[in-house]
Tab-separated table of C-alpha atoms in Angstrom:
chain	number	residue	atom	x	y	z
A	63	MET	CA	-4.293	-26.492	48.400
A	64	ALA	CA	-3.623	-29.871	46.822
A	65	ARG	CA	-4.003	-32.167	43.837
A	66	ILE	CA	-4.244	-35.816	44.856
A	67	ASN	CA	-5.301	-39.257	43.602
A	68	PRO	CA	-8.000	-41.464	45.190
A	69	ARG	CA	-5.467	-43.500	47.200
A	70	GLN	CA	-4.373	-40.332	49.024
A	71	LEU	CA	-7.880	-39.139	49.872
A	72	ALA	CA	-8.369	-41.019	53.166
A	73	GLN	CA	-5.149	-39.649	54.646
A	74	SER	CA	-5.971	-36.162	53.377
A	75	LEU	CA	-9.408	-36.262	55.029
A	76	GLN	CA	-7.866	-37.362	58.321
A	77	ARG	CA	-5.496	-34.386	58.313
A	78	HIS	CA	-7.950	-31.691	57.308
A	79	LEU	CA	-11.431	-31.231	55.837
A	80	ALA	CA	-11.177	-28.749	52.975
A	81	PRO	CA	-14.036	-26.393	52.026
A	82	ILE	CA	-13.977	-27.578	48.392
A	83	TYR	CA	-13.452	-30.973	46.748
A	84	VAL	CA	-13.307	-31.332	42.966
A	85	ILE	CA	-13.588	-34.928	41.742
A	86	THR	CA	-12.758	-35.471	38.069
A	87	GLY	CA	-12.698	-38.810	36.255
A	88	ASP	CA	-14.647	-41.399	34.267
A	89	GLU	CA	-14.359	-44.435	36.569
A	90	PRO	CA	-17.815	-44.758	38.238
A	91	LEU	CA	-16.620	-46.961	41.103
A	92	LEU	CA	-13.714	-44.724	42.134
A	93	VAL	CA	-15.802	-41.564	41.738
A	94	GLN	CA	-18.516	-43.041	43.947
A	95	GLU	CA	-16.029	-44.197	46.581
A	96	CYS	CA	-14.425	-40.742	46.729
A	97	CYS	CA	-17.849	-39.137	47.118
A	98	ASP	CA	-18.768	-41.581	49.895
A	99	ALA	CA	-15.520	-40.902	51.765
A	100	ILE	CA	-16.028	-37.126	51.607
A	101	ARG	CA	-19.671	-37.434	52.720
A	102	GLU	CA	-18.650	-39.572	55.680
A	103	ALA	CA	-15.900	-37.156	56.729
A	104	ALA	CA	-18.229	-34.180	56.306
A	105	SER	CA	-20.877	-35.856	58.488
A	106	LYS	CA	-18.321	-36.390	61.254
A	107	HIS	CA	-17.553	-32.663	61.133
A	108	GLY	CA	-21.189	-31.664	61.535
A	109	PHE	CA	-22.248	-31.167	57.906
A	110	ASN	CA	-25.694	-32.655	58.427
A	111	GLU	CA	-27.567	-30.812	55.671
A	112	ARG	CA	-27.069	-31.741	51.999
A	113	ASP	CA	-28.080	-30.015	48.776
A	114	LEU	CA	-27.766	-31.920	45.485
A	115	LEU	CA	-27.546	-29.788	42.329
A	116	HIS	CA	-27.318	-30.888	38.696
A	117	GLY	CA	-25.452	-28.449	36.439
A	118	GLU	CA	-27.084	-29.435	33.158
A	119	ASN	CA	-28.137	-27.214	30.246
A	120	ASN	CA	-29.840	-23.981	31.324
A	121	PHE	CA	-28.805	-24.545	34.941
A	122	ASP	CA	-29.411	-21.482	37.115
A	123	TRP	CA	-26.025	-20.883	38.693
A	124	GLY	CA	-27.665	-18.616	41.217
A	125	GLN	CA	-28.801	-21.842	42.920
A	126	LEU	CA	-25.205	-22.585	43.901
A	127	LEU	CA	-24.664	-19.240	45.592
A	128	SER	CA	-28.147	-19.381	47.129
A	129	ALA	CA	-27.479	-22.849	48.558
A	130	ALA	CA	-24.240	-21.582	50.058
A	131	GLY	CA	-26.037	-18.717	51.785
A	132	SER	CA	-28.999	-20.586	53.229
A	133	LEU	CA	-28.922	-22.994	56.155
A	134	SER	CA	-31.948	-24.684	57.675
A	135	LEU	CA	-32.941	-24.202	61.302
A	136	PHE	CA	-31.848	-27.751	62.052
A	137	ALA	CA	-28.313	-27.743	60.634
A	138	ASP	CA	-25.248	-25.657	61.353
A	139	LYS	CA	-23.295	-26.794	58.297
A	140	LYS	CA	-24.177	-27.811	54.745
A	141	LEU	CA	-22.648	-30.094	52.127
A	142	ILE	CA	-23.388	-28.946	48.579
A	143	GLU	CA	-22.981	-31.608	45.890
A	144	LEU	CA	-22.829	-30.227	42.372
A	145	ARG	CA	-22.715	-32.651	39.449
A	146	LEU	CA	-21.528	-31.172	36.166
A	147	PRO	CA	-21.809	-34.015	33.597
A	148	GLY	CA	-20.659	-31.883	30.673
A	149	GLY	CA	-17.539	-30.705	32.472
A	150	LYS	CA	-17.947	-27.156	31.139
A	151	PRO	CA	-19.770	-24.597	33.302
A	152	GLY	CA	-19.781	-21.856	30.664
A	153	ASP	CA	-19.167	-18.181	31.420
A	154	LYS	CA	-21.892	-17.842	34.066
A	155	GLY	CA	-20.876	-21.050	35.783
A	156	SER	CA	-17.210	-20.136	35.708
A	157	LYS	CA	-17.923	-16.825	37.438
A	158	ALA	CA	-20.201	-18.471	39.998
A	159	LEU	CA	-17.620	-21.113	40.861
A	160	GLN	CA	-14.872	-18.527	41.199
A	161	GLN	CA	-17.100	-16.425	43.438
A	162	PHE	CA	-17.910	-19.446	45.572
A	163	ALA	CA	-14.218	-20.315	45.875
A	164	THR	CA	-13.265	-16.852	47.105
A	165	THR	CA	-16.177	-16.528	49.540
A	166	ALA	CA	-16.341	-20.098	50.870
A	167	SER	CA	-17.064	-20.277	54.586
A	168	GLU	CA	-16.449	-22.937	57.205
A	169	ASP	CA	-20.197	-23.625	57.274
A	170	THR	CA	-20.400	-24.881	53.684
A	171	LEU	CA	-18.523	-27.606	51.831
A	172	LEU	CA	-18.689	-27.952	48.055
A	173	MET	CA	-18.195	-31.323	46.346
A	174	LEU	CA	-18.032	-30.819	42.582
A	175	VAL	CA	-18.204	-34.003	40.479
A	176	LEU	CA	-17.013	-33.821	36.867
A	177	PRO	CA	-15.998	-36.156	34.047
A	178	LYS	CA	-12.317	-36.327	33.161
A	179	LEU	CA	-10.997	-32.833	32.424
A	180	ASP	CA	-8.454	-32.220	29.683
A	181	ARG	CA	-5.344	-30.080	30.133
A	182	SER	CA	-6.961	-26.849	28.968
A	183	GLN	CA	-9.868	-27.330	31.383
A	184	LEU	CA	-7.502	-28.077	34.262
A	185	ASN	CA	-5.746	-24.795	33.508
A	186	SER	CA	-8.961	-22.750	33.340
A	187	LYS	CA	-9.551	-19.932	35.817
A	188	TRP	CA	-12.473	-21.618	37.556
A	189	VAL	CA	-10.562	-24.869	38.166
A	190	LYS	CA	-7.486	-22.993	39.371
A	191	SER	CA	-9.646	-20.933	41.742
A	192	LEU	CA	-11.335	-24.023	43.197
A	193	GLU	CA	-8.027	-25.875	43.496
A	194	ALA	CA	-6.396	-22.926	45.248
A	195	ASN	CA	-9.042	-23.106	47.953
A	196	GLY	CA	-9.617	-26.840	48.109
A	197	VAL	CA	-8.581	-30.289	46.925
A	198	LEU	CA	-8.694	-31.621	43.353
A	199	ILE	CA	-8.936	-35.397	43.046
A	200	GLN	CA	-7.889	-36.770	39.658
A	201	ILE	CA	-9.153	-40.252	38.871
A	202	TRP	CA	-7.243	-42.051	36.139
A	203	PRO	CA	-8.383	-45.241	34.378
A	204	VAL	CA	-6.740	-48.484	35.454
A	205	ASP	CA	-5.181	-49.867	32.288
A	206	ALA	CA	-4.859	-53.553	31.412
A	207	SER	CA	-1.313	-53.872	32.750
A	208	GLU	CA	-2.301	-52.396	36.141
A	209	MET	CA	-5.561	-54.339	36.511
A	210	PRO	CA	-4.110	-57.494	38.186
A	211	ARG	CA	-2.347	-55.376	40.813
A	212	TRP	CA	-5.531	-53.359	41.422
A	213	ILE	CA	-7.575	-56.565	41.817
A	214	HIS	CA	-4.973	-58.002	44.200
A	215	GLN	CA	-5.165	-54.880	46.379
A	216	ARG	CA	-8.967	-55.030	46.473
A	217	LEU	CA	-8.867	-58.701	47.420
A	218	ARG	CA	-6.465	-57.965	50.281
A	219	THR	CA	-8.736	-55.159	51.492
A	220	ALA	CA	-11.625	-57.653	51.467
A	221	GLY	CA	-9.583	-60.071	53.602
A	222	LEU	CA	-8.831	-62.410	50.706
A	223	ASP	CA	-5.851	-63.424	48.635
A	224	ALA	CA	-5.613	-65.242	45.324
A	225	GLU	CA	-3.231	-67.196	43.179
A	226	PRO	CA	-1.681	-65.131	40.353
A	227	GLU	CA	-3.537	-67.227	37.768
A	228	ALA	CA	-6.829	-66.596	39.574
A	229	ILE	CA	-6.205	-62.845	39.555
A	230	GLN	CA	-5.451	-62.957	35.834
A	231	ILE	CA	-8.714	-64.819	35.161
A	232	LEU	CA	-10.724	-62.097	36.884
A	233	ALA	CA	-8.756	-59.317	35.149
A	234	GLU	CA	-9.506	-60.805	31.737
A	235	ARG	CA	-13.160	-61.316	32.634
A	236	VAL	CA	-13.931	-57.748	33.696
A	237	GLU	CA	-11.808	-56.133	30.928
A	238	GLY	CA	-11.072	-52.943	32.857
A	239	ASN	CA	-14.530	-52.519	34.445
A	240	LEU	CA	-13.689	-51.672	38.058
A	241	LEU	CA	-17.302	-51.785	39.197
A	242	ALA	CA	-17.724	-55.287	37.776
A	243	ALA	CA	-14.464	-56.378	39.429
A	244	SER	CA	-15.611	-55.028	42.772
A	245	GLN	CA	-18.915	-56.883	42.500
A	246	GLU	CA	-17.114	-60.141	41.647
A	247	ILE	CA	-14.904	-59.732	44.713
A	248	GLU	CA	-17.991	-59.277	46.894
A	249	LYS	CA	-19.329	-62.575	45.518
A	250	LEU	CA	-15.998	-64.281	46.172
A	251	LYS	CA	-16.231	-63.287	49.850
A	252	LEU	CA	-19.321	-65.498	50.034
A	253	LEU	CA	-17.972	-68.348	47.913
A	254	ALA	CA	-14.431	-68.690	49.224
A	255	GLN	CA	-13.828	-71.650	51.518
A	256	ASP	CA	-10.618	-70.098	52.805
A	257	SER	CA	-8.763	-66.821	52.399
A	258	VAL	CA	-6.833	-67.853	49.264
A	259	ILE	CA	-8.777	-67.998	45.987
A	260	THR	CA	-7.495	-70.691	43.643
A	261	ALA	CA	-7.617	-70.498	39.868
A	262	GLU	CA	-10.269	-73.237	39.857
A	263	THR	CA	-12.470	-71.369	42.347
A	264	MET	CA	-12.097	-68.153	40.395
A	265	SER	CA	-12.835	-69.826	37.081
A	266	ASN	CA	-15.985	-71.458	38.419
A	267	ALA	CA	-17.198	-68.309	40.149
A	268	VAL	CA	-16.587	-66.086	37.138
A	269	ALA	CA	-18.090	-68.556	34.672
A	270	SER	CA	-21.333	-68.747	36.651
A	271	SER	CA	-21.568	-65.088	37.576
A	272	ALA	CA	-23.831	-64.092	34.685
A	273	ARG	CA	-25.459	-66.093	31.929
A	274	TYR	CA	-25.901	-62.882	29.979
A	275	ASP	CA	-22.646	-61.055	29.363
A	276	VAL	CA	-22.526	-57.255	29.204
A	277	PHE	CA	-19.854	-57.486	26.516
A	278	GLY	CA	-22.070	-59.850	24.573
A	279	LEU	CA	-24.691	-57.117	24.668
A	280	ILE	CA	-22.250	-54.700	23.047
A	281	ASP	CA	-21.249	-57.143	20.310
A	282	LYS	CA	-24.888	-57.885	19.446
A	283	ALA	CA	-25.645	-54.164	19.231
A	284	LEU	CA	-22.603	-53.573	17.008
A	285	ALA	CA	-23.777	-56.422	14.773
A	286	ALA	CA	-27.172	-54.651	14.416
A	287	ASP	CA	-28.834	-57.604	16.161
A	288	ALA	CA	-31.378	-55.465	18.010
A	289	ALA	CA	-33.537	-58.387	19.129
A	290	GLY	CA	-30.548	-60.267	20.534
A	291	ALA	CA	-29.178	-57.150	22.228
A	292	VAL	CA	-32.514	-56.364	23.880
A	293	LYS	CA	-32.858	-59.977	25.063
A	294	THR	CA	-29.369	-59.808	26.585
A	295	LEU	CA	-30.184	-56.469	28.256
A	296	GLN	CA	-33.326	-57.981	29.784
A	297	GLY	CA	-31.311	-61.002	30.951
A	298	LEU	CA	-28.702	-58.788	32.617
A	299	ARG	CA	-31.417	-56.935	34.508
A	300	ALA	CA	-33.128	-60.170	35.555
A	301	GLU	CA	-29.839	-61.560	36.900
A	302	GLY	CA	-29.300	-58.500	39.073
A	303	VAL	CA	-26.491	-56.841	37.131
A	304	GLU	CA	-26.314	-53.186	38.201
A	305	ALA	CA	-27.329	-50.522	35.683
A	306	PRO	CA	-24.011	-48.588	36.061
A	307	VAL	CA	-22.101	-51.660	34.832
A	308	VAL	CA	-24.159	-51.801	31.627
A	309	LEU	CA	-23.976	-48.028	31.158
A	310	TRP	CA	-20.187	-48.104	31.596
A	311	ALA	CA	-19.859	-50.700	28.820
A	312	ILE	CA	-22.131	-48.799	26.411
A	313	ALA	CA	-20.489	-45.417	27.065
A	314	ARG	CA	-16.996	-46.902	26.710
A	315	GLU	CA	-17.976	-48.415	23.349
A	316	LEU	CA	-19.470	-45.127	22.122
A	317	ARG	CA	-16.266	-43.238	22.971
A	318	SER	CA	-14.196	-45.982	21.325
A	319	LEU	CA	-16.333	-45.849	18.173
A	320	LEU	CA	-15.864	-42.091	17.922
A	321	GLU	CA	-12.093	-42.422	18.189
A	322	THR	CA	-11.967	-45.383	15.798
A	323	GLN	CA	-14.164	-43.629	13.255
A	324	GLN	CA	-11.893	-40.600	13.210
A	325	LYS	CA	-8.819	-42.752	12.620
A	326	LEU	CA	-10.567	-44.773	9.914
A	327	ASP	CA	-11.425	-41.513	8.156
A	328	GLU	CA	-7.720	-40.629	8.334
A	329	GLY	CA	-6.935	-43.841	6.455
A	330	GLN	CA	-5.735	-46.093	9.279
A	331	PRO	CA	-6.613	-49.811	8.830
A	332	ILE	CA	-9.137	-51.463	11.136
A	333	ASN	CA	-6.708	-54.233	12.139
A	334	ARG	CA	-4.462	-51.648	13.799
A	335	LEU	CA	-7.351	-50.035	15.671
A	336	VAL	CA	-9.197	-53.136	16.934
A	337	ARG	CA	-6.970	-55.827	18.437
A	338	ILE	CA	-9.528	-58.637	18.651
A	339	GLN	CA	-9.920	-59.941	15.121
A	340	LYS	CA	-13.515	-61.180	15.470
A	341	ARG	CA	-14.640	-57.684	16.528
A	342	GLN	CA	-13.087	-55.891	13.565
A	343	PRO	CA	-16.058	-56.351	11.166
A	344	LEU	CA	-18.502	-55.456	13.962
A	345	VAL	CA	-16.740	-52.191	14.753
A	346	GLN	CA	-16.264	-51.301	11.090
A	347	ALA	CA	-19.953	-51.886	10.335
A	348	ALA	CA	-21.009	-49.782	13.331
A	349	CYS	CA	-18.728	-46.932	12.238
A	350	GLN	CA	-20.345	-46.971	8.811
A	351	ARG	CA	-23.830	-47.047	10.328
A	352	LEU	CA	-23.349	-44.366	12.992
A	353	ARG	CA	-21.746	-41.055	12.140
A	354	PRO	CA	-19.912	-38.803	14.670
A	355	ARG	CA	-22.934	-36.557	15.256
A	356	GLN	CA	-25.058	-39.584	16.139
A	357	LEU	CA	-22.421	-41.026	18.474
A	358	GLU	CA	-22.034	-37.675	20.249
A	359	SER	CA	-25.812	-37.507	20.680
A	360	LEU	CA	-25.800	-40.997	22.189
A	361	LEU	CA	-23.054	-39.996	24.615
A	362	LEU	CA	-25.200	-37.087	25.787
A	363	ARG	CA	-28.064	-39.515	26.367
A	364	ALA	CA	-25.719	-41.798	28.258
A	365	ARG	CA	-24.869	-38.892	30.557
A	366	ALA	CA	-28.576	-38.331	31.185
A	367	VAL	CA	-28.926	-41.989	32.224
A	368	ASP	CA	-25.880	-41.586	34.475
A	369	ASN	CA	-27.490	-38.553	36.130
A	370	ALA	CA	-30.671	-40.562	36.706
A	371	ILE	CA	-28.650	-43.323	38.397
A	372	LYS	CA	-26.601	-40.996	40.589
A	373	GLY	CA	-29.377	-38.578	41.428
A	374	GLY	CA	-32.059	-41.129	42.175
A	375	ARG	CA	-34.499	-39.498	39.799
A	376	GLU	CA	-37.818	-41.008	38.824
A	377	MET	CA	-36.535	-41.891	35.348
A	378	ASP	CA	-35.935	-45.638	35.031
A	379	PRO	CA	-32.274	-45.995	34.007
A	380	TRP	CA	-33.085	-49.332	32.345
A	381	ALA	CA	-35.475	-47.535	29.975
A	382	GLY	CA	-32.576	-45.261	29.058
A	383	LEU	CA	-30.299	-48.263	28.579
A	384	LEU	CA	-32.905	-49.857	26.295
A	385	GLU	CA	-33.015	-46.724	24.158
A	386	LEU	CA	-29.217	-46.599	23.953
A	387	THR	CA	-29.078	-50.285	22.997
A	388	LEU	CA	-31.632	-49.852	20.204
A	389	ASN	CA	-29.868	-46.775	18.840
A	390	LEU	CA	-26.483	-48.503	18.941
A	391	SER	CA	-28.110	-51.376	17.020
A	392	GLY	CA	-29.315	-48.907	14.390
A	393	LYS	CA	-32.988	-49.656	15.000
A	394	ARG	CA	-33.986	-46.149	16.048
A	395	SER	CA	-33.277	-42.701	14.694
A	396	ILE	CA	-31.296	-40.456	17.008
């Protein structure tokens, strides 16, 4: 039916509620906001029952088709949320998703949440089948050049405005972390004396927002300072920093290390791969300490922590973050 971006979702939901929504991307804030918007629209259309499925290893894909065919006595319509953290359903999953797409009824709505899909995945039969019968929402990262404009839009939505210098201060502070930027804007709503945020107000608010910096945590872990990294992690938790913000920073660094390591192995110099000079020895040391297999294993563990956060499982996500921090510091075997 359609392939849209997050900005187009609200208008799309107003026009028509599709039977299938596929959300693909690696920006936790935008993914969560898209999910919330679809849930709200589904509730207004009478989808009062909800099944949450996690398509991890050894997932029984019969659960998807079973969920689609069973409604409780107290609900006429059902929203099925399927989270597929690996992004690859395999042969059984592919067939199940295609079957669901071709037999979808007006009583069930599927919301499939995936990480960013590459071109070959987007062209796979199961994605094409879902897209033909629903809406695919592609979430792209907000790069450094777009970040000030994105922050300005969020401020306006919150009923605020800011001087260009103030916006730049916040953009540099959050370094592309949309969830962190959103949280800072929520704080500014409480701190602002009027609707226009000055550079001085922004600087003071940002400087006092957290004594323990999530990026400081990453640098300590890269430097193999396990004790310092753990202390920073504990400080972040004590100051009320949300677990998804810390997980985002760790996962981003793991993906960056994998890419950097590959290019170093190809003979590219570290100064071309890492722009900030003081981080170059940290990144190089981490690449020597952690090989690709270990980094890939850590990324899988990061996904498990993400599932615990999103699914509300009993696992303490902070325990998972502690394990990731120690492994990144080289103080535990993977």
